[in-house]
Structure formats: C-alpha cells, structure tokens
XYZ file of C-alpha atoms in Angstrom:
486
model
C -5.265 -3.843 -4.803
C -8.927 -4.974 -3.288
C -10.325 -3.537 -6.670
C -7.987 -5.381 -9.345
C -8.824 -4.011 -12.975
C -8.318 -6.088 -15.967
C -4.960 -4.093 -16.853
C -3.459 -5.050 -13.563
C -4.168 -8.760 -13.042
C -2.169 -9.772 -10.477
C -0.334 -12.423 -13.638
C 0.768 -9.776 -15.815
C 3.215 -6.481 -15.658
C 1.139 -3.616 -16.773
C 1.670 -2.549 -20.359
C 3.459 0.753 -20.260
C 1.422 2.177 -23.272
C 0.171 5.581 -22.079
C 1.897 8.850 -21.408
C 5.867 8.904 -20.508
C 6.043 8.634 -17.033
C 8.086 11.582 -16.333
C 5.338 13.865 -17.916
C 3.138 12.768 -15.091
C 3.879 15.065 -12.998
C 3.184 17.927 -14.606
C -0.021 16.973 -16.590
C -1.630 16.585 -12.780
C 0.094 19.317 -11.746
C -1.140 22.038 -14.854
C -4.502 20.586 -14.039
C -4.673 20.730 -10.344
C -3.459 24.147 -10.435
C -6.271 25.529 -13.268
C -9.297 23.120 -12.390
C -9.097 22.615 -8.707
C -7.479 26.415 -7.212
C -10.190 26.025 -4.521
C -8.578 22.431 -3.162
C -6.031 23.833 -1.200
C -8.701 26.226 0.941
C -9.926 23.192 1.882
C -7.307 20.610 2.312
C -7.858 20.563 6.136
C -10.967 18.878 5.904
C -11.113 15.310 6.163
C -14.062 13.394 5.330
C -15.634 11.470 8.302
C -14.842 8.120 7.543
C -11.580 8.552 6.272
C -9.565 6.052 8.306
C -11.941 3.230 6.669
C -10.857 4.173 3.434
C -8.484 0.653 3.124
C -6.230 0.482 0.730
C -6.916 3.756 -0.753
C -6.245 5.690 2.576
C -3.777 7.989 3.058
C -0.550 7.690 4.932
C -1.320 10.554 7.480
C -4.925 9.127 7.918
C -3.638 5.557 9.066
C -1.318 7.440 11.551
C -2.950 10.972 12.466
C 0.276 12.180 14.427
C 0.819 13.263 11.023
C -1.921 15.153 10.008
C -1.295 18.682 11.659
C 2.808 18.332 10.155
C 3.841 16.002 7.804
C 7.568 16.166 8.606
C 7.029 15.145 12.595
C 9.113 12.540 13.935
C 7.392 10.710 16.749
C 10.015 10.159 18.946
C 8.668 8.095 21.229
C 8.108 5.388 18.236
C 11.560 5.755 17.041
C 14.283 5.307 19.791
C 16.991 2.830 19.335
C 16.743 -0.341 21.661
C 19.167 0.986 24.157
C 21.028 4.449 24.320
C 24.556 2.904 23.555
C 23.144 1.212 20.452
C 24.284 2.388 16.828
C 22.475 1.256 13.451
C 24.294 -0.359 11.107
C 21.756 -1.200 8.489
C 18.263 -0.149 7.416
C 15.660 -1.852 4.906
C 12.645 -0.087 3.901
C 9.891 -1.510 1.891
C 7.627 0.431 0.726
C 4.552 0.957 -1.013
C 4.034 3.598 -3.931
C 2.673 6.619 -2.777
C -0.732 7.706 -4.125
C -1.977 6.889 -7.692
C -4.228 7.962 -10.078
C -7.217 4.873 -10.105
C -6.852 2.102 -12.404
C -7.662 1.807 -16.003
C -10.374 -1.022 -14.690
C -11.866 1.544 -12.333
C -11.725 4.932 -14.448
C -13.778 2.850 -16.806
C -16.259 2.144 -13.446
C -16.396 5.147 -12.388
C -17.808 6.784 -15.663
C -20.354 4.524 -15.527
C -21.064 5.306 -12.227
C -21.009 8.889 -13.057
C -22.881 7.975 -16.077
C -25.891 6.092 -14.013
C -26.438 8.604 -11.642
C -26.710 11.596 -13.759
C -29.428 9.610 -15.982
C -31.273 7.461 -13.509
C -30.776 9.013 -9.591
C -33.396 11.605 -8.508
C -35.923 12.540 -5.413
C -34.923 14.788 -2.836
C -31.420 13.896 -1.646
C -29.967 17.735 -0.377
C -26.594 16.789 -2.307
C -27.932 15.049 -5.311
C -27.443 18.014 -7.669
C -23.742 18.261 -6.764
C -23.508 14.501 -7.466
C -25.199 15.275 -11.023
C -23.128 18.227 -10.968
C -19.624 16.632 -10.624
C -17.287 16.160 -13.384
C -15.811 13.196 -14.514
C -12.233 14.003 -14.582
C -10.381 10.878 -14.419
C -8.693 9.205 -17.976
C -7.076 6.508 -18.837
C -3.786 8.654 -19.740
C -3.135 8.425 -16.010
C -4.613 5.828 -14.852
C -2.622 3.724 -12.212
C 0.323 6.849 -12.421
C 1.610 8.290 -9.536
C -0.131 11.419 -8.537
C 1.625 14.984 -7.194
C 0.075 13.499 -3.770
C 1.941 10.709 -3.914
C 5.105 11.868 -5.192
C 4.647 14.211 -1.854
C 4.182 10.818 0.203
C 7.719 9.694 -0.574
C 9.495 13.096 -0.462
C 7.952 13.527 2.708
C 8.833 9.808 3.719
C 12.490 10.576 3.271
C 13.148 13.090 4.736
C 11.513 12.017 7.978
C 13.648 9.320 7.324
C 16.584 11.107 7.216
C 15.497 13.180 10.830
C 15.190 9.164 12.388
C 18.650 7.779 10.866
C 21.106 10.514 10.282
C 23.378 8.277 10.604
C 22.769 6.137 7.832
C 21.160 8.530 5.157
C 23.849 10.616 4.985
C 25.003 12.936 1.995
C 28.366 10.582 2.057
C 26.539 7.501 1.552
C 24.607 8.880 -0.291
C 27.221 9.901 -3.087
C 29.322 7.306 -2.576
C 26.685 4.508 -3.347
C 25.846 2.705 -0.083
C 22.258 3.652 -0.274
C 20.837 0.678 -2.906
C 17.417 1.687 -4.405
C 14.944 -1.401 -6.142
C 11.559 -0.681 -7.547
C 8.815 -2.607 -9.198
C 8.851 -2.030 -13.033
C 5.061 -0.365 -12.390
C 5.278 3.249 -13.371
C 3.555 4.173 -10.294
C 6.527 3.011 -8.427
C 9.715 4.001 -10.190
C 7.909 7.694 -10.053
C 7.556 6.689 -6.415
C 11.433 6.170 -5.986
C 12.529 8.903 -7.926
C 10.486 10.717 -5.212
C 11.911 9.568 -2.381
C 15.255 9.851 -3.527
C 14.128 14.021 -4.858
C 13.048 13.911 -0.665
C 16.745 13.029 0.118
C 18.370 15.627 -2.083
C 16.153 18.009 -0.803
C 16.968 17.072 3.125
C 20.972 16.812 2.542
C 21.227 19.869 0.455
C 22.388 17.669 -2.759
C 21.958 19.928 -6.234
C 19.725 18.217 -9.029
C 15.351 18.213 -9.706
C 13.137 15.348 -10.644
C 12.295 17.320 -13.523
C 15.457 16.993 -15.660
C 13.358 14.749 -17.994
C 17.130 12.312 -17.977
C 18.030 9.211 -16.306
C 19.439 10.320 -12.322
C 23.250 8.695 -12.999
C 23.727 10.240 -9.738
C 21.140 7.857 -7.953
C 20.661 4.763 -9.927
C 17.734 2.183 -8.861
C 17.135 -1.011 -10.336
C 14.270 -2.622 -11.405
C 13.732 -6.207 -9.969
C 10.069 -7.682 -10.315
C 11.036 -11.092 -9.067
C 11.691 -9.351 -5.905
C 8.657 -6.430 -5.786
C 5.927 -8.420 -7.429
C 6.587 -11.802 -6.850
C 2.903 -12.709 -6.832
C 2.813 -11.872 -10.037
C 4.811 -14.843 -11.268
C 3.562 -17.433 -8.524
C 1.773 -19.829 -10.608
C 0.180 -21.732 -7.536
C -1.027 -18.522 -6.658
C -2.306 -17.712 -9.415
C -3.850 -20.957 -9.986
C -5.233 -21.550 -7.173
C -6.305 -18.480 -5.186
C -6.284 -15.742 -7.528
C -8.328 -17.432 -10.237
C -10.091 -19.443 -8.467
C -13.176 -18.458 -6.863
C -13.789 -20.979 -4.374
C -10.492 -19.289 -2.741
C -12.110 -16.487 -1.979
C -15.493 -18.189 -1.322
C -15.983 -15.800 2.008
C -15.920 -12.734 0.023
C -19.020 -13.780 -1.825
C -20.336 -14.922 0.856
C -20.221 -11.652 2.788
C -21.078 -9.391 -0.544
C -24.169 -11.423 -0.431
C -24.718 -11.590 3.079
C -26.744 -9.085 5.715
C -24.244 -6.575 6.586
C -23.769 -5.371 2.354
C -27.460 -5.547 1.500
C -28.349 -3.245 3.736
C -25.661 -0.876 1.718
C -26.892 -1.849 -1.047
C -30.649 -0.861 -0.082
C -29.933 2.400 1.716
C -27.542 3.534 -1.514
C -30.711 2.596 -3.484
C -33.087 4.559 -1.214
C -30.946 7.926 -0.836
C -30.177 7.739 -4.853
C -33.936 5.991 -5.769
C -31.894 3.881 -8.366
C -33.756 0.577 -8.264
C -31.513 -1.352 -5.874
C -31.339 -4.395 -9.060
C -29.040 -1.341 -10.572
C -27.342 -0.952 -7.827
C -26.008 -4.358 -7.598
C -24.887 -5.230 -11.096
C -21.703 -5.212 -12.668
C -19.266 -7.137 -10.707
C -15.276 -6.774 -10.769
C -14.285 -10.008 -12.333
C -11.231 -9.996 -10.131
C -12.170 -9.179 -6.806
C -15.821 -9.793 -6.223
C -16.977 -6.586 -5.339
C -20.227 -5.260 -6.426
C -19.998 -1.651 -8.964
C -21.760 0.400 -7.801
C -21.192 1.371 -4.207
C -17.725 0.293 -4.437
C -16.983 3.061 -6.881
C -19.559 5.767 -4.963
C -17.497 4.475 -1.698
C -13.465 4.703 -3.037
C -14.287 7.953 -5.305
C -14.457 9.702 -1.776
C -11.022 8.526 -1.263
C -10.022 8.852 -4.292
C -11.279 12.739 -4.245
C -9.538 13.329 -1.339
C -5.842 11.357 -1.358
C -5.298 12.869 -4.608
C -6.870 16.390 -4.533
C -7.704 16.835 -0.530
C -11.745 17.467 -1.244
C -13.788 16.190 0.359
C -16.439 15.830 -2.167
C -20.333 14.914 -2.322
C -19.388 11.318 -2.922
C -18.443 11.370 0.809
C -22.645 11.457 2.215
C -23.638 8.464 0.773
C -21.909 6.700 3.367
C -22.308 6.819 6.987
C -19.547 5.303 9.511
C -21.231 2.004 9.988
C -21.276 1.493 6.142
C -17.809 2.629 5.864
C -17.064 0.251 8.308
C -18.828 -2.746 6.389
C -16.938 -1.619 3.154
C -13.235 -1.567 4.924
C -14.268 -5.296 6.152
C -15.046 -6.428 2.975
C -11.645 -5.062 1.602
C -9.859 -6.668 4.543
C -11.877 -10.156 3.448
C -10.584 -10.099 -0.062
C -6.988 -9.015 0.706
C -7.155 -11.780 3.851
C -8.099 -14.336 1.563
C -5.903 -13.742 -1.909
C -2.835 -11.947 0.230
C -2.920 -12.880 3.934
C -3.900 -15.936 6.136
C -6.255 -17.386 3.934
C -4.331 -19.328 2.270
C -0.921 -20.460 2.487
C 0.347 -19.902 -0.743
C -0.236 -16.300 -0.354
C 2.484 -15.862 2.236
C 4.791 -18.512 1.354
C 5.217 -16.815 -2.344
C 7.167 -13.609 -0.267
C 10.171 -16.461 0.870
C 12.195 -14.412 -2.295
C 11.774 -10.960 -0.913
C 11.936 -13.031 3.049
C 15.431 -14.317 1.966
C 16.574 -10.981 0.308
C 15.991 -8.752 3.592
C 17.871 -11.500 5.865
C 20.750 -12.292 3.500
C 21.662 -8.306 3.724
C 21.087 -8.513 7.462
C 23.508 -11.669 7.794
C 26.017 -9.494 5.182
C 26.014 -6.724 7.057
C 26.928 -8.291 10.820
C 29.623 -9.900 8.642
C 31.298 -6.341 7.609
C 31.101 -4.676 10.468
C 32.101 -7.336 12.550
C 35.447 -7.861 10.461
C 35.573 -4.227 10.660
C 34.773 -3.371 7.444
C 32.568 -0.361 6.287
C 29.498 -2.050 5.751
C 28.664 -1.792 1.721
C 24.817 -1.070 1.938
C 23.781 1.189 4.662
C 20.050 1.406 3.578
C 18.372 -0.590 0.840
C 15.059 1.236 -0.619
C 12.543 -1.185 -2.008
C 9.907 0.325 -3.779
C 6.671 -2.169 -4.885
C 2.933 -2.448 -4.300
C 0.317 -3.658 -1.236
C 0.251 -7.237 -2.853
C 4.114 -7.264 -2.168
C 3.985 -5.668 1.644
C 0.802 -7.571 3.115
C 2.138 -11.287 1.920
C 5.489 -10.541 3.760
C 3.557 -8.926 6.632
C 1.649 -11.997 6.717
C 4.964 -13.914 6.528
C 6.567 -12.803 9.347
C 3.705 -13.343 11.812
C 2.409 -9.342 12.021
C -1.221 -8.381 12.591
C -2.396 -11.923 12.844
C -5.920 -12.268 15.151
C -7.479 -14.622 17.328
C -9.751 -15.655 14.704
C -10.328 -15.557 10.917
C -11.849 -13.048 8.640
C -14.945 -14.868 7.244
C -18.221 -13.742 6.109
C -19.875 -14.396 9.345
C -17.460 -12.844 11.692
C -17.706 -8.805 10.963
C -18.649 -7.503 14.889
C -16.325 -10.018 16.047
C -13.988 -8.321 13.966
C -14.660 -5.191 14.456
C -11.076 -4.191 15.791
C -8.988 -6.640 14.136
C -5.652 -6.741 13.607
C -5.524 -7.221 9.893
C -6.760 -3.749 9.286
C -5.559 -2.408 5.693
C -6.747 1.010 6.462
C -3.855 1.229 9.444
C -1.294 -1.334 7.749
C -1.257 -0.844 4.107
C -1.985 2.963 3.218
C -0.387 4.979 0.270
C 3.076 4.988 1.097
C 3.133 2.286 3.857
C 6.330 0.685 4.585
C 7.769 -2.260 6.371
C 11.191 -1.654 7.791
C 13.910 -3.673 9.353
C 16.554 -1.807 11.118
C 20.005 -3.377 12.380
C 21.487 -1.872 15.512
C 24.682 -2.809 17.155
C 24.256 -2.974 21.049
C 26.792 -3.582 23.709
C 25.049 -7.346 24.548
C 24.800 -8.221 20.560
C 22.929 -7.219 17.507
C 19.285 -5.822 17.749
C 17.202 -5.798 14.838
C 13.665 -3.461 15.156
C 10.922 -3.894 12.959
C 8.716 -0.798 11.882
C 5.323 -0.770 10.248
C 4.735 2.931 8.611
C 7.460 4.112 10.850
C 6.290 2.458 14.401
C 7.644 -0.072 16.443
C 6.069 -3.489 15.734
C 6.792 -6.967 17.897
C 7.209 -10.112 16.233
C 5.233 -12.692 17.130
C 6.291 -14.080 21.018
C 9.510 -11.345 20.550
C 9.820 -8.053 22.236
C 10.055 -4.423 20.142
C 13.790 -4.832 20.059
C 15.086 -8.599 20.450
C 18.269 -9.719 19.800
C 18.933 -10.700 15.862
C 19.899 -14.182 16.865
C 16.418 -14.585 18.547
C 14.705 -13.354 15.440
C 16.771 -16.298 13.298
C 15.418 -19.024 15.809
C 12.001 -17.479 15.546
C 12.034 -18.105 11.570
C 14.262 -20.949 11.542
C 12.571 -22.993 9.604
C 11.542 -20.307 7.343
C 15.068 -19.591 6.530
C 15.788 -23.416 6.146
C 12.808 -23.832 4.174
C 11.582 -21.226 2.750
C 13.302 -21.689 -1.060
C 14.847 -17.772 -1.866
C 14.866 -18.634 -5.536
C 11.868 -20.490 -6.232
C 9.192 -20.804 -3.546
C 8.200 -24.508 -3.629
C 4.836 -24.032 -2.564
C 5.085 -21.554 -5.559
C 4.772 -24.508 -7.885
C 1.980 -26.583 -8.700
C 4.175 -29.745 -9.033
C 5.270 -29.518 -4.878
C 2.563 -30.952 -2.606
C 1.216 -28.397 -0.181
C-alpha cells in the first residue's frame, strides 16, 4: 500500500492476467517445500526490527500474544460488556492476509538484486550472502496471496469462532446467515476462501479449498464499490493521489536529515556510491529504490517464508524506525488525516456497517431471528485505514509531517500495530439488560471511540457520528466529487 506499483494504482482494478488464482496455492506451496526445506528450522526467529516492518508486518508481530500460539484467544481483550450480555451481530473487516510483492516491486527488487551483485563490495561480513541470494520472486505471483497468508485467515477464523460461538456456528453457517464480500483483487477472494476453509475446519463441516470449483456451499460476493472505494473516488484521485503537492511532507522528509543518513550508511556498509543509492523513485509513493526494497525484502523474506535473511543487517532499529515513519507519512497523507477526502471517501463502507447494525436491533427486537449474524468483508489497507480514520481511531495530538519524527516517535497512527497482514476492524452488537452495546475491535482488541468508553451504548455511538450518518452520502460521497465544494 505505502509502495504502490504501476499495476495497482490506486484508479484501476488490477488486470487479472497471470496464473488462475486457485493454482496459487500450490505453485508456492511445491516451491516452498523443494527450495526452502530449511525455513521451517528456523521459523522461530524473528528479525530484530520486525514490528517496524509497516504495512508489510505480520499479524502476530503487531500483536506478539500471538507469536508462541497462533490459535490463543486473549481473553482479557475479548469479554462481552457485561456478563448478562448476548451478541447479536458481528462485522469483520478485514485485510488480505499476506501476498506475494507487487508486479511494481518484483520488478525493483531485481534491480536491486541486480545492483548489488555488480556494483556492492569491501568487507561487509554478510555481503557474500547478499551476492549469494537468489532472486526468486516473478511476476506469475505477484500481488497473490501466499500459503502465509492463506494461514492468516484460517487462523483468523477459527479464533474467531473460539470468541463468538455463538454467532459462527455450523447452523448459521449452513443455513446462510454468515454473508461473505470481498474485493475483486485476487489476493483477497483467495483471502476469503481462506477464512471460510478456517471455519469448516473449526465446525467440523466436510469440503477443501482445493476442489479447483466454485464453494456453492459458501458463496461470497464481490462488491468493489464497497472494498475499494478509493479506487473510484475521483476527488481522491485528483487531488491527493495524483497530486504531489498532497503529499508534499513525504518529500519533504525523504529529503530531509533523518533518510540521508540511511541513505549514507546503506552506501557505506554496501560502498555503492550513495548517488546509486538514491535513484529510481516510485512514481506513486515517493519513496526512494533502493533502501526501500533492501528494507521490505526483510519483511518480505520473512512474512512469506519465516527467514530471516541477510537483507535483515543492513538496517539497525533506529533506521527501521525512520523507514516505518516514512510509511506512516505517506499512508497519513493519501489515506488518513491528511486530507479530508481520504476519510470522507469510506461514508459507503461507514453507511454499510451501520445500516446492518440498525437492521439487526430491528429483528431481534420484533423477535425475529436476525438474518445476518456475521458479515465477512474482505478488502485491502487503503479500505481499513480511511474508515479507521473515519471513525476517529488512532488519531494524535499532532500531525505527521516531515519535521515531527521524535515527536512522533510513539504515535498513534502506527501501521506496523494497526494495519498488518490480516488486520481487521470489527464491530460487534451485544444485547445488554440496560440497551444495546456495540464494541469495536482493532485486530481482535478492544478499541474506544473517540470521548466513548470500550463498550458504550449503540445509541451513544449514533450521537457520536450524527452528523456523519446525516451527512455522510452512502451512495456517492459528495466530497467524492470534484463538482461539491470542500
């Protein structure tokens, strides 16, 4: 998301021109199991800066409970607002788990891989690993969902399915009250499918990913004006995303103290002339080639394979940090509080989560079965963070800007924790004894809305938004449209 290729600009859907998705799988799979045997020996090690690794970090990195079982239920974060309550509804939206990099940045990274096997040399301990490495990344997969991140979503699930038993339930399951909607992206239908494999496995129902057929038993559809909304936000796109006086801090910073001395020390330990080392820009997201793709093949080597590779020395945990901050600055400015327009293009998805929460209370207060127990929304970062941002979550004191990195230092708006593989906003409806409670989650833990306590009432969440949900336009964003004033 902070490193955009060419064949994901944020205006277009993503051709589906290279393998069929369903083969995926098992391409990565044949080749992890004959190329990389030794990866599992050493999945336990986890490269030092890890938790810095921002949008490319993995889910049990941003929340380390995790790491020593992936199936743990924290149950501190997870209790209902009172004992007597009972949930009624559930909304998860969620990220795709991890993927393969993007055509844009397979194409970087062999000419990273390209530059320092012709032009780095001197004495660096590691330096003939790093000549030594293999380029093994194509563009068949590039963007797909890898067997990592078809594990995030099983693994999701079914630690879903420990926290509402209630709700994901074989019954509703098979009688079609749990409603699945994905992003047309590859990445994420394989990411439902996933999930939906994770609650099969937990409730004992018969049938495999791997049938190579369309799953009539679990249908999901495919709604883009919901998952990538940004995509068709012509203000957005007009005035943020191409526009690079939007994103002037970004710049600002790439150019500023903090990333030159990155720059110079990557130059030093490689002896690449540091002019080298700070060509080839991404068109889309500012960030200079060379130690972004040195910096995210760590990440990328370990999210998808668990090794921790060579890649991982270059950096030390004060660059890391500098690198996460300037991946927060272009995702604050072109997705978060930079701009207005980046939020206020979410109202669709905004108006979607609250008109189930209003249907819902309806049902089961007329005593109805309530038609959707769960809804599963599968999309991207670019569709989480602009809701995040939306609701009022991990807002600071002050502003990302070029200038501001120590202030910053333990800011809120911190990708790396919020926005992982596999993160997931979710929205769950309880009925109480003094009224309806709704809790929201961020990657399974309690989050408070802004002025609101973990667990407030639902009717103090609608006067918290009200003019969001008077406003806020659920079938065309004004703001979306360069004809309304801002």
């Amino acid at each position: 998301v902070d490193t955009l290729s060419r064949s994901e600009h944020p205006g277009k859907i993503p051709p589906k021109k290279h393998l069929p998705t369903c083969l995926i799988f098992l391409v990565f799979l044949g080749f992890f199991s004959s190329s990389h045997v030794n990866a599992a020996a050493i999945k336990q090690e986890i490269p030092a800066n890890a938790e810095f690794f921002n949008t490319k970090t993995r889910y049990q990195d941003a929340d380390p409970f995790l790491r020593e079982n992936i199936l743990a239920i924290n149950v501190s974060a997870v209790k209902p607002p009172a004992p007597a309550c009972i949930p009624i509804h559930l909304t998860a939206i969620i990220r795709h788990g991890t993927r393969f990099p993007t055509a844009g940045n397979v194409e970087k990274i062999a000419i990273l891989d390209k530059l320092v096997k012709s032009e780095a040399k001197g004495d660096l301990s590691y330096l003939p690993e790093l000549k030594a490495w293999k380029n093994w990344y194509t563009q068949e997969t590039a963007g797909h969902l890898t067997a990592a991140g078809r594990g995030d979503q099983i693994h999701l699930a079914k630690r879903l399915v420990k926290t509402f038993p209630t709700l994901l339930t074989k019954s509703n399951l098979l009688n079609k009250r749990v409603k699945f909607i994905t992003s047309s992206v590859p990445r994420c239908i394989n990411s439902t499918l996933a999930f939906q494999q994770g609650l099969k496995e937990s409730l004992s129902i018969p049938g495999n990913l791997f049938r190579f057929s369309y799953n009539e038993e679990f249908k999901y559809t495919v709604n883009d004006t919901l998952m990538r909304f940004f995509a068709s936000c012509e203000r957005l796109l007009v005035t943020v995303l191409n526009n690079k006086e939007a994103v002037v801090q970004v710049t600002l910073f790439e150019e500023g103290p903090e990333m030159s001395k990155v720059h110079q020390r990557l130059s030093d330990q490689l002896q690449i002339p540091y002019a080298n080392i700070t060509l080839g820009q991404c068109d889309h997201c500012h960030f200079y080639l060379i130690e972004v793709c040195a910096y995210y093949l760590c990440a990328y080597e370990f999210s998808i394979l668990g090794l921790v590779t060579p890649w991982c020395k270059l950096f030390d945990r004060a660059e890391a940090q500098v690198m996460d901050y300037a991946g927060d600055l272009g995702l604050y400015w072109k997705r978060g509080y930079g701009h207005e327009v980046n939020y206020m293009s979410s109202c669709v998805l905004f108006h979607n989560l609250f008109n189930r929460l209003e249907t819902s209370i309806n049902q089961f207060k007329s005593g109805q079965p309530v038609s959707e127990v769960v809804n599963v929304q599968v999309g991207h970062a670019e569709t989480l963070i602009p809701l995040m941002t939306l609701l009022g979550l991990f807002k600071g004191k002050i502003s990302l800007d070029a200038n501001n990195f120590a202030e910053n230092l333990h800011r809120p708006f911190n990708c790396s924790k919020n926005v992982p593989f596999a993160a997931n906003l979710m929205a769950a409806l309880w009925s109480c004894p003094d009224g309806f409670r709704l809790q929201f989650r961020v990657n399974e833990n309690p989050v408070a809305l802004p002025g609101l306590s973990y667990s407030p009432l639902y009717e103090e969440v609608k006067k918290l938004y009200a003019d969001l949900l008077q406003g806020c336009n659920e079938e065309e964003p004004p703001k979306c449209s360069l004809q309304h004033p801002l």
